[in-house]
């Protein structure tokens, strides 16, 4: 597997280039999912864990006390600690609607989120709608090609369609949410959620694989870890542990290429 640094030169997507370089400089291929419902908790965790991560993933609509200064603060912290912001909005509607959901409304996602993601169920119009808003701002899109949850309908034929759609729109799409490496295009970045220190599941259908399984065996690039970090007694220590485990695995994968 090529190093992230080499892959930065093999994509024309400006945000993918920047993200690859940041991962290499920061030696981090860890993304944390900060699924908390109070803004202060979100910002405190972002400030503490920021030095360990390449991407901070939010679900901004679960905050009970959202005010527009949250996104201003998130941007400040992203600059301070050098990470990118990924709003896990999972758009899933027709192009016109998603472009409004992305740009307008209370959250004004396009103003602050470097990355967003979308389901491909509606067809390529969803990508076109998001691209109209996001591309002029230098943003990037991840396609949900495979989900981590039990019984997901994202079988291999579906994932293949996601890869084909990504190739058609590689000026805006820079990768996937998936459970394995799906594309041989070195510019495409694979993000894998449903990661824990031990395999298992939660009570609502989430399934977990290990960092080792995700990166060494399944050759993905970035692991997304949520509750195993946010619910730890020491979230910073947990983030450090995941960061070094993930980086070590990707170094091994690069060495054996
Ligand atoms: O297939 C998916 C896609 C996503 S983006 N499975 C997921 O779990 N996610 C997200 O990753 C999910 O919405 C949550 O924010 C995070 C996983 O959190 P954890 O607490 O289970 O690690």
PDB file of C-alpha atoms and ligand atoms in Angstrom:
ATOM      1  CA  UNK A   1       0.000   0.000   0.000  1.00  0.00           C
ATOM      2  CA  UNK A   2       1.276   3.481  -0.840  1.00  0.00           C
ATOM      3  CA  UNK A   3       1.996   5.926   1.974  1.00  0.00           C
ATOM      4  CA  UNK A   4      -0.517   8.704   2.620  1.00  0.00           C
ATOM      5  CA  UNK A   5       2.146  11.162   1.527  1.00  0.00           C
ATOM      6  CA  UNK A   6       2.499   9.501  -1.881  1.00  0.00           C
ATOM      7  CA  UNK A   7      -1.251   9.280  -2.237  1.00  0.00           C
ATOM      8  CA  UNK A   8      -1.501  13.057  -1.717  1.00  0.00           C
ATOM      9  CA  UNK A   9       0.222  13.417  -5.082  1.00  0.00           C
ATOM     10  CA  UNK A  10      -2.072  10.922  -6.783  1.00  0.00           C
ATOM     11  CA  UNK A  11      -5.294  12.841  -6.346  1.00  0.00           C
ATOM     12  CA  UNK A  12      -6.462  16.116  -7.827  1.00  0.00           C
ATOM     13  CA  UNK A  13      -8.963  16.684  -5.013  1.00  0.00           C
ATOM     14  CA  UNK A  14      -7.637  19.650  -2.999  1.00  0.00           C
ATOM     15  CA  UNK A  15      -9.139  18.494   0.309  1.00  0.00           C
ATOM     16  CA  UNK A  16      -7.931  14.898  -0.154  1.00  0.00           C
ATOM     17  CA  UNK A  17      -4.417  16.214  -0.787  1.00  0.00           C
ATOM     18  CA  UNK A  18      -4.573  18.274   2.404  1.00  0.00           C
ATOM     19  CA  UNK A  19      -6.015  15.440   4.469  1.00  0.00           C
ATOM     20  CA  UNK A  20      -3.389  12.923   3.320  1.00  0.00           C
ATOM     21  CA  UNK A  21      -0.618  15.401   4.155  1.00  0.00           C
ATOM     22  CA  UNK A  22      -2.110  16.154   7.547  1.00  0.00           C
ATOM     23  CA  UNK A  23      -2.388  12.439   8.363  1.00  0.00           C
ATOM     24  CA  UNK A  24       1.258  11.952   7.501  1.00  0.00           C
ATOM     25  CA  UNK A  25       2.483  15.052   9.360  1.00  0.00           C
ATOM     26  CA  UNK A  26       0.365  14.394  12.420  1.00  0.00           C
ATOM     27  CA  UNK A  27       0.890  10.639  12.234  1.00  0.00           C
ATOM     28  CA  UNK A  28      -2.776  10.067  12.829  1.00  0.00           C
ATOM     29  CA  UNK A  29      -5.389   8.101  10.952  1.00  0.00           C
ATOM     30  CA  UNK A  30      -7.852   8.290  13.816  1.00  0.00           C
ATOM     31  CA  UNK A  31     -11.218   9.988  13.579  1.00  0.00           C
ATOM     32  CA  UNK A  32     -13.291  10.345  16.709  1.00  0.00           C
ATOM     33  CA  UNK A  33     -17.098  10.375  16.754  1.00  0.00           C
ATOM     34  CA  UNK A  34     -18.099  12.861  19.447  1.00  0.00           C
ATOM     35  CA  UNK A  35     -21.693  11.777  19.904  1.00  0.00           C
ATOM     36  CA  UNK A  36     -22.560  13.941  22.892  1.00  0.00           C
ATOM     37  CA  UNK A  37     -25.671  16.048  23.382  1.00  0.00           C
ATOM     38  CA  UNK A  38     -24.339  19.167  25.154  1.00  0.00           C
ATOM     39  CA  UNK A  39     -22.253  21.767  23.380  1.00  0.00           C
ATOM     40  CA  UNK A  40     -19.794  22.253  26.223  1.00  0.00           C
ATOM     41  CA  UNK A  41     -19.094  18.526  26.347  1.00  0.00           C
ATOM     42  CA  UNK A  42     -18.506  18.520  22.586  1.00  0.00           C
ATOM     43  CA  UNK A  43     -16.139  21.467  22.672  1.00  0.00           C
ATOM     44  CA  UNK A  44     -14.253  20.241  25.765  1.00  0.00           C
ATOM     45  CA  UNK A  45     -13.708  16.815  24.197  1.00  0.00           C
ATOM     46  CA  UNK A  46     -12.688  18.372  20.873  1.00  0.00           C
ATOM     47  CA  UNK A  47     -10.122  20.510  22.677  1.00  0.00           C
ATOM     48  CA  UNK A  48      -8.709  17.585  24.680  1.00  0.00           C
ATOM     49  CA  UNK A  49      -8.642  14.962  21.961  1.00  0.00           C
ATOM     50  CA  UNK A  50      -7.872  17.334  19.075  1.00  0.00           C
ATOM     51  CA  UNK A  51      -4.101  16.739  19.106  1.00  0.00           C
ATOM     52  CA  UNK A  52      -4.623  12.997  18.498  1.00  0.00           C
ATOM     53  CA  UNK A  53      -6.982  12.993  15.515  1.00  0.00           C
ATOM     54  CA  UNK A  54      -7.041  13.814  11.818  1.00  0.00           C
ATOM     55  CA  UNK A  55     -10.827  14.162  11.568  1.00  0.00           C
ATOM     56  CA  UNK A  56     -13.470  15.099  14.134  1.00  0.00           C
ATOM     57  CA  UNK A  57     -16.850  13.588  13.343  1.00  0.00           C
ATOM     58  CA  UNK A  58     -19.987  15.314  14.595  1.00  0.00           C
ATOM     59  CA  UNK A  59     -23.722  14.703  14.674  1.00  0.00           C
ATOM     60  CA  UNK A  60     -24.545  18.367  15.132  1.00  0.00           C
ATOM     61  CA  UNK A  61     -28.310  17.706  15.293  1.00  0.00           C
ATOM     62  CA  UNK A  62     -28.058  15.699  18.520  1.00  0.00           C
ATOM     63  CA  UNK A  63     -26.996  18.771  20.494  1.00  0.00           C
ATOM     64  CA  UNK A  64     -29.786  19.921  22.806  1.00  0.00           C
ATOM     65  CA  UNK A  65     -28.340  23.402  23.206  1.00  0.00           C
ATOM     66  CA  UNK A  66     -26.951  24.179  19.743  1.00  0.00           C
ATOM     67  CA  UNK A  67     -26.225  27.815  18.999  1.00  0.00           C
ATOM     68  CA  UNK A  68     -24.321  29.094  15.967  1.00  0.00           C
ATOM     69  CA  UNK A  69     -21.223  29.809  18.063  1.00  0.00           C
ATOM     70  CA  UNK A  70     -20.698  26.019  18.338  1.00  0.00           C
ATOM     71  CA  UNK A  71     -19.620  25.818  14.724  1.00  0.00           C
ATOM     72  CA  UNK A  72     -17.430  28.901  15.117  1.00  0.00           C
ATOM     73  CA  UNK A  73     -15.745  27.249  18.110  1.00  0.00           C
ATOM     74  CA  UNK A  74     -15.374  23.939  16.280  1.00  0.00           C
ATOM     75  CA  UNK A  75     -13.616  25.758  13.444  1.00  0.00           C
ATOM     76  CA  UNK A  76     -11.329  27.487  15.926  1.00  0.00           C
ATOM     77  CA  UNK A  77     -10.419  24.179  17.553  1.00  0.00           C
ATOM     78  CA  UNK A  78      -9.890  22.535  14.161  1.00  0.00           C
ATOM     79  CA  UNK A  79      -7.409  25.271  13.336  1.00  0.00           C
ATOM     80  CA  UNK A  80      -5.754  25.136  16.775  1.00  0.00           C
ATOM     81  CA  UNK A  81      -5.207  21.368  16.759  1.00  0.00           C
ATOM     82  CA  UNK A  82      -5.094  20.796  13.007  1.00  0.00           C
ATOM     83  CA  UNK A  83      -7.925  18.426  12.204  1.00  0.00           C
ATOM     84  CA  UNK A  84     -10.780  18.431   9.714  1.00  0.00           C
ATOM     85  CA  UNK A  85     -14.471  18.578  10.577  1.00  0.00           C
ATOM     86  CA  UNK A  86     -16.794  15.865   9.290  1.00  0.00           C
ATOM     87  CA  UNK A  87     -20.533  16.331   9.854  1.00  0.00           C
ATOM     88  CA  UNK A  88     -22.025  12.842   9.661  1.00  0.00           C
ATOM     89  CA  UNK A  89     -25.301  14.100   8.151  1.00  0.00           C
ATOM     90  CA  UNK A  90     -25.899  11.054   5.935  1.00  0.00           C
ATOM     91  CA  UNK A  91     -27.843  12.987   3.306  1.00  0.00           C
ATOM     92  CA  UNK A  92     -30.371  10.762   1.555  1.00  0.00           C
ATOM     93  CA  UNK A  93     -32.769  12.880  -0.549  1.00  0.00           C
ATOM     94  CA  UNK A  94     -33.059  14.344  -4.045  1.00  0.00           C
ATOM     95  CA  UNK A  95     -30.383  16.798  -5.192  1.00  0.00           C
ATOM     96  CA  UNK A  96     -32.437  19.944  -4.656  1.00  0.00           C
ATOM     97  CA  UNK A  97     -33.418  19.025  -1.102  1.00  0.00           C
ATOM     98  CA  UNK A  98     -29.952  17.987   0.018  1.00  0.00           C
ATOM     99  CA  UNK A  99     -28.419  21.161  -1.367  1.00  0.00           C
ATOM    100  CA  UNK A 100     -30.804  23.126   0.889  1.00  0.00           C
ATOM    101  CA  UNK A 101     -30.139  20.869   3.887  1.00  0.00           C
ATOM    102  CA  UNK A 102     -26.405  21.304   3.344  1.00  0.00           C
ATOM    103  CA  UNK A 103     -26.341  25.070   2.903  1.00  0.00           C
ATOM    104  CA  UNK A 104     -29.377  26.409   4.771  1.00  0.00           C
ATOM    105  CA  UNK A 105     -31.347  25.650   7.929  1.00  0.00           C
ATOM    106  CA  UNK A 106     -30.104  26.210  11.448  1.00  0.00           C
ATOM    107  CA  UNK A 107     -26.830  24.353  11.089  1.00  0.00           C
ATOM    108  CA  UNK A 108     -25.435  25.850   7.872  1.00  0.00           C
ATOM    109  CA  UNK A 109     -23.336  22.698   7.525  1.00  0.00           C
ATOM    110  CA  UNK A 110     -21.488  23.788   4.382  1.00  0.00           C
ATOM    111  CA  UNK A 111     -20.084  26.818   6.214  1.00  0.00           C
ATOM    112  CA  UNK A 112     -18.041  24.804   8.675  1.00  0.00           C
ATOM    113  CA  UNK A 113     -17.902  21.077   7.802  1.00  0.00           C
ATOM    114  CA  UNK A 114     -14.985  20.117   5.565  1.00  0.00           C
ATOM    115  CA  UNK A 115     -16.531  16.706   4.953  1.00  0.00           C
ATOM    116  CA  UNK A 116     -20.063  15.368   4.789  1.00  0.00           C
ATOM    117  CA  UNK A 117     -21.445  12.016   3.704  1.00  0.00           C
ATOM    118  CA  UNK A 118     -24.368  10.778   1.659  1.00  0.00           C
ATOM    119  CA  UNK A 119     -26.262   7.603   0.928  1.00  0.00           C
ATOM    120  CA  UNK A 120     -26.345   6.663  -2.754  1.00  0.00           C
ATOM    121  CA  UNK A 121     -29.932   5.344  -2.670  1.00  0.00           C
ATOM    122  CA  UNK A 122     -31.331   8.399  -4.530  1.00  0.00           C
ATOM    123  CA  UNK A 123     -28.821   8.036  -7.400  1.00  0.00           C
ATOM    124  CA  UNK A 124     -26.151  10.471  -8.599  1.00  0.00           C
ATOM    125  CA  UNK A 125     -28.423  13.547  -8.300  1.00  0.00           C
ATOM    126  CA  UNK A 126     -27.636  13.596  -4.592  1.00  0.00           C
ATOM    127  CA  UNK A 127     -23.948  14.040  -5.367  1.00  0.00           C
ATOM    128  CA  UNK A 128     -24.673  16.752  -7.916  1.00  0.00           C
ATOM    129  CA  UNK A 129     -26.865  18.667  -5.448  1.00  0.00           C
ATOM    130  CA  UNK A 130     -24.233  18.581  -2.719  1.00  0.00           C
ATOM    131  CA  UNK A 131     -21.431  19.360  -5.158  1.00  0.00           C
ATOM    132  CA  UNK A 132     -23.105  22.574  -6.302  1.00  0.00           C
ATOM    133  CA  UNK A 133     -22.858  23.877  -2.761  1.00  0.00           C
ATOM    134  CA  UNK A 134     -19.689  22.224  -1.473  1.00  0.00           C
ATOM    135  CA  UNK A 135     -17.238  22.224  -4.344  1.00  0.00           C
ATOM    136  CA  UNK A 136     -16.852  26.017  -4.618  1.00  0.00           C
ATOM    137  CA  UNK A 137     -16.072  26.000  -0.871  1.00  0.00           C
ATOM    138  CA  UNK A 138     -13.357  23.344  -1.210  1.00  0.00           C
ATOM    139  CA  UNK A 139     -15.388  20.705   0.637  1.00  0.00           C
ATOM    140  CA  UNK A 140     -15.457  16.947   0.101  1.00  0.00           C
ATOM    141  CA  UNK A 141     -18.017  14.160   0.132  1.00  0.00           C
ATOM    142  CA  UNK A 142     -17.829  10.583   1.399  1.00  0.00           C
ATOM    143  CA  UNK A 143     -20.255   8.014   0.023  1.00  0.00           C
ATOM    144  CA  UNK A 144     -21.796   5.490   2.400  1.00  0.00           C
ATOM    145  CA  UNK A 145     -20.885   2.316   0.561  1.00  0.00           C
ATOM    146  CA  UNK A 146     -21.212  -0.153   3.439  1.00  0.00           C
ATOM    147  CA  UNK A 147     -22.679   0.204   6.895  1.00  0.00           C
ATOM    148  CA  UNK A 148     -21.417  -1.392  10.073  1.00  0.00           C
ATOM    149  CA  UNK A 149     -24.824  -2.353  11.428  1.00  0.00           C
ATOM    150  CA  UNK A 150     -26.276  -5.851  11.431  1.00  0.00           C
ATOM    151  CA  UNK A 151     -28.648  -6.523   8.548  1.00  0.00           C
ATOM    152  CA  UNK A 152     -27.470  -3.522   6.510  1.00  0.00           C
ATOM    153  CA  UNK A 153     -28.678  -3.626   2.900  1.00  0.00           C
ATOM    154  CA  UNK A 154     -25.305  -2.457   1.621  1.00  0.00           C
ATOM    155  CA  UNK A 155     -24.179  -5.680  -0.064  1.00  0.00           C
ATOM    156  CA  UNK A 156     -21.238  -5.946  -2.420  1.00  0.00           C
ATOM    157  CA  UNK A 157     -23.243  -5.000  -5.524  1.00  0.00           C
ATOM    158  CA  UNK A 158     -24.389  -1.839  -3.722  1.00  0.00           C
ATOM    159  CA  UNK A 159     -20.843  -1.024  -2.636  1.00  0.00           C
ATOM    160  CA  UNK A 160     -19.651  -1.437  -6.232  1.00  0.00           C
ATOM    161  CA  UNK A 161     -22.221   1.096  -7.383  1.00  0.00           C
ATOM    162  CA  UNK A 162     -20.945   3.526  -4.766  1.00  0.00           C
ATOM    163  CA  UNK A 163     -17.414   3.103  -6.128  1.00  0.00           C
ATOM    164  CA  UNK A 164     -18.605   3.752  -9.687  1.00  0.00           C
ATOM    165  CA  UNK A 165     -20.509   6.879  -8.599  1.00  0.00           C
ATOM    166  CA  UNK A 166     -17.456   8.134  -6.722  1.00  0.00           C
ATOM    167  CA  UNK A 167     -15.307   7.759  -9.841  1.00  0.00           C
ATOM    168  CA  UNK A 168     -17.830   9.755 -11.867  1.00  0.00           C
ATOM    169  CA  UNK A 169     -17.590  12.601  -9.344  1.00  0.00           C
ATOM    170  CA  UNK A 170     -13.998  12.398  -8.137  1.00  0.00           C
ATOM    171  CA  UNK A 171     -13.762  16.202  -8.255  1.00  0.00           C
ATOM    172  CA  UNK A 172     -15.989  16.248  -5.156  1.00  0.00           C
ATOM    173  CA  UNK A 173     -16.141  12.719  -3.730  1.00  0.00           C
ATOM    174  CA  UNK A 174     -12.924  11.799  -1.938  1.00  0.00           C
ATOM    175  CA  UNK A 175     -13.799   8.479  -0.385  1.00  0.00           C
ATOM    176  CA  UNK A 176     -16.148   6.134   1.371  1.00  0.00           C
ATOM    177  CA  UNK A 177     -17.623   5.032   4.617  1.00  0.00           C
ATOM    178  CA  UNK A 178     -17.046   1.322   4.349  1.00  0.00           C
ATOM    179  CA  UNK A 179     -16.047  -1.796   6.206  1.00  0.00           C
ATOM    180  CA  UNK A 180     -13.138  -2.585   3.866  1.00  0.00           C
ATOM    181  CA  UNK A 181     -11.043  -1.101   1.092  1.00  0.00           C
ATOM    182  CA  UNK A 182     -13.295  -0.948  -1.966  1.00  0.00           C
ATOM    183  CA  UNK A 183     -11.492   1.195  -4.507  1.00  0.00           C
ATOM    184  CA  UNK A 184      -8.043   0.829  -6.043  1.00  0.00           C
ATOM    185  CA  UNK A 185      -7.959   4.544  -6.803  1.00  0.00           C
ATOM    186  CA  UNK A 186      -5.225   5.733  -4.393  1.00  0.00           C
ATOM    187  CA  UNK A 187      -6.934   9.116  -4.105  1.00  0.00           C
ATOM    188  CA  UNK A 188     -10.015   7.608  -2.459  1.00  0.00           C
ATOM    189  CA  UNK A 189      -9.933   7.510   1.353  1.00  0.00           C
ATOM    190  CA  UNK A 190     -11.733   4.732   3.214  1.00  0.00           C
ATOM    191  CA  UNK A 191     -13.215   5.596   6.628  1.00  0.00           C
ATOM    192  CA  UNK A 192     -14.352   2.719   8.822  1.00  0.00           C
ATOM    193  CA  UNK A 193     -16.740   3.088  11.783  1.00  0.00           C
ATOM    194  CA  UNK A 194     -17.794   0.319  14.131  1.00  0.00           C
ATOM    195  CA  UNK A 195     -14.303  -0.030  15.620  1.00  0.00           C
ATOM    196  CA  UNK A 196     -13.395  -1.078  19.151  1.00  0.00           C
ATOM    197  CA  UNK A 197     -10.492  -2.747  20.937  1.00  0.00           C
ATOM    198  CA  UNK A 198     -12.437  -6.015  20.897  1.00  0.00           C
ATOM    199  CA  UNK A 199     -14.916  -7.332  18.353  1.00  0.00           C
ATOM    200  CA  UNK A 200     -18.563  -7.303  19.434  1.00  0.00           C
ATOM    201  CA  UNK A 201     -21.823  -5.451  19.109  1.00  0.00           C
ATOM    202  CA  UNK A 202     -24.060  -3.044  20.998  1.00  0.00           C
ATOM    203  CA  UNK A 203     -27.712  -3.510  21.959  1.00  0.00           C
ATOM    204  CA  UNK A 204     -29.033  -1.751  18.827  1.00  0.00           C
ATOM    205  CA  UNK A 205     -27.364  -3.522  15.925  1.00  0.00           C
ATOM    206  CA  UNK A 206     -23.962  -1.842  15.854  1.00  0.00           C
ATOM    207  CA  UNK A 207     -21.183  -4.307  15.052  1.00  0.00           C
ATOM    208  CA  UNK A 208     -17.539  -3.785  15.955  1.00  0.00           C
ATOM    209  CA  UNK A 209     -14.289  -4.938  14.435  1.00  0.00           C
ATOM    210  CA  UNK A 210     -10.817  -4.199  15.793  1.00  0.00           C
ATOM    211  CA  UNK A 211      -8.350  -1.583  14.534  1.00  0.00           C
ATOM    212  CA  UNK A 212      -6.130  -4.431  13.387  1.00  0.00           C
ATOM    213  CA  UNK A 213      -8.950  -6.041  11.411  1.00  0.00           C
ATOM    214  CA  UNK A 214      -9.988  -2.733   9.819  1.00  0.00           C
ATOM    215  CA  UNK A 215      -6.559  -1.516   8.769  1.00  0.00           C
ATOM    216  CA  UNK A 216      -4.272  -4.558   8.488  1.00  0.00           C
ATOM    217  CA  UNK A 217      -6.763  -7.091   7.184  1.00  0.00           C
ATOM    218  CA  UNK A 218      -9.375  -5.008   5.411  1.00  0.00           C
ATOM    219  CA  UNK A 219      -6.958  -2.261   4.273  1.00  0.00           C
ATOM    220  CA  UNK A 220      -9.022   0.758   5.177  1.00  0.00           C
ATOM    221  CA  UNK A 221      -7.361   4.094   5.913  1.00  0.00           C
ATOM    222  CA  UNK A 222      -9.054   5.873   8.807  1.00  0.00           C
ATOM    223  CA  UNK A 223     -10.825   4.326  11.781  1.00  0.00           C
ATOM    224  CA  UNK A 224     -13.772   6.130  13.345  1.00  0.00           C
ATOM    225  CA  UNK A 225     -14.121   5.456  17.067  1.00  0.00           C
ATOM    226  CA  UNK A 226     -16.972   6.785  19.168  1.00  0.00           C
ATOM    227  CA  UNK A 227     -18.155   5.493  22.512  1.00  0.00           C
ATOM    228  CA  UNK A 228     -15.016   3.544  23.319  1.00  0.00           C
ATOM    229  CA  UNK A 229     -13.262   6.927  23.507  1.00  0.00           C
ATOM    230  CA  UNK A 230     -16.032   9.270  24.655  1.00  0.00           C
ATOM    231  CA  UNK A 231     -17.246   6.813  27.303  1.00  0.00           C
ATOM    232  CA  UNK A 232     -13.769   6.024  28.654  1.00  0.00           C
ATOM    233  CA  UNK A 233     -12.814   7.207  32.125  1.00  0.00           C
ATOM    234  CA  UNK A 234      -9.909   9.009  30.440  1.00  0.00           C
ATOM    235  CA  UNK A 235     -10.951   9.864  26.851  1.00  0.00           C
ATOM    236  CA  UNK A 236      -7.567  11.398  26.021  1.00  0.00           C
ATOM    237  CA  UNK A 237      -5.702   8.262  27.083  1.00  0.00           C
ATOM    238  CA  UNK A 238      -8.145   6.143  25.065  1.00  0.00           C
ATOM    239  CA  UNK A 239      -7.682   8.374  22.015  1.00  0.00           C
ATOM    240  CA  UNK A 240      -3.888   8.098  22.329  1.00  0.00           C
ATOM    241  CA  UNK A 241      -4.166   4.323  22.474  1.00  0.00           C
ATOM    242  CA  UNK A 242      -6.351   4.162  19.351  1.00  0.00           C
ATOM    243  CA  UNK A 243      -4.178   6.652  17.536  1.00  0.00           C
ATOM    244  CA  UNK A 244      -0.996   4.637  18.045  1.00  0.00           C
ATOM    245  CA  UNK A 245      -2.720   1.311  17.303  1.00  0.00           C
ATOM    246  CA  UNK A 246      -4.160   2.666  14.052  1.00  0.00           C
ATOM    247  CA  UNK A 247      -0.945   4.357  12.983  1.00  0.00           C
ATOM    248  CA  UNK A 248       1.112   1.246  13.708  1.00  0.00           C
ATOM    249  CA  UNK A 249      -1.262  -0.878  11.630  1.00  0.00           C
ATOM    250  CA  UNK A 250      -1.127   1.467   8.667  1.00  0.00           C
ATOM    251  CA  UNK A 251       2.670   1.656   8.876  1.00  0.00           C
ATOM    252  CA  UNK A 252       2.780  -2.129   8.698  1.00  0.00           C
ATOM    253  CA  UNK A 253       0.395  -2.110   5.751  1.00  0.00           C
ATOM    254  CA  UNK A 254       2.597   0.473   3.965  1.00  0.00           C
ATOM    255  CA  UNK A 255       5.787  -1.445   4.747  1.00  0.00           C
ATOM    256  CA  UNK A 256       4.512  -4.686   3.209  1.00  0.00           C
ATOM    257  CA  UNK A 257       3.525  -3.113  -0.075  1.00  0.00           C
TER     258      UNK A 257
HETATM  259  O1  LIG B   1     -22.026   2.367   8.995  1.00  0.00           O
HETATM  260  C1  LIG B   1     -21.851   3.256   9.832  1.00  0.00           C
HETATM  261  C2  LIG B   1     -21.644   4.581   9.441  1.00  0.00           C
HETATM  262  C3  LIG B   1     -21.386   5.534  10.416  1.00  0.00           C
HETATM  263  S1  LIG B   1     -20.934   7.097   9.889  1.00  0.00           S
HETATM  264  N1  LIG B   1     -21.823   2.960  11.157  1.00  0.00           N
HETATM  265  C4  LIG B   1     -21.603   3.904  12.127  1.00  0.00           C
HETATM  266  O2  LIG B   1     -21.568   3.547  13.305  1.00  0.00           O
HETATM  267  N2  LIG B   1     -21.415   5.229  11.765  1.00  0.00           N
HETATM  268  C5  LIG B   1     -21.218   6.291  12.798  1.00  0.00           C
HETATM  269  O3  LIG B   1     -20.011   6.014  13.484  1.00  0.00           O
HETATM  270  C6  LIG B   1     -22.310   6.366  13.850  1.00  0.00           C
HETATM  271  O4  LIG B   1     -23.318   7.287  13.473  1.00  0.00           O
HETATM  272  C7  LIG B   1     -21.548   6.824  15.082  1.00  0.00           C
HETATM  273  O5  LIG B   1     -21.463   8.238  15.120  1.00  0.00           O
HETATM  274  C8  LIG B   1     -20.154   6.272  14.897  1.00  0.00           C
HETATM  275  C9  LIG B   1     -19.876   4.983  15.644  1.00  0.00           C
HETATM  276  O6  LIG B   1     -19.932   5.202  17.013  1.00  0.00           O
HETATM  277  P1  LIG B   1     -19.559   4.076  18.110  1.00  0.00           P
HETATM  278  O7  LIG B   1     -19.889   4.737  19.408  1.00  0.00           O
HETATM  279  O8  LIG B   1     -20.388   2.870  17.844  1.00  0.00           O
HETATM  280  O9  LIG B   1     -18.063   3.817  17.951  1.00  0.00           O
END
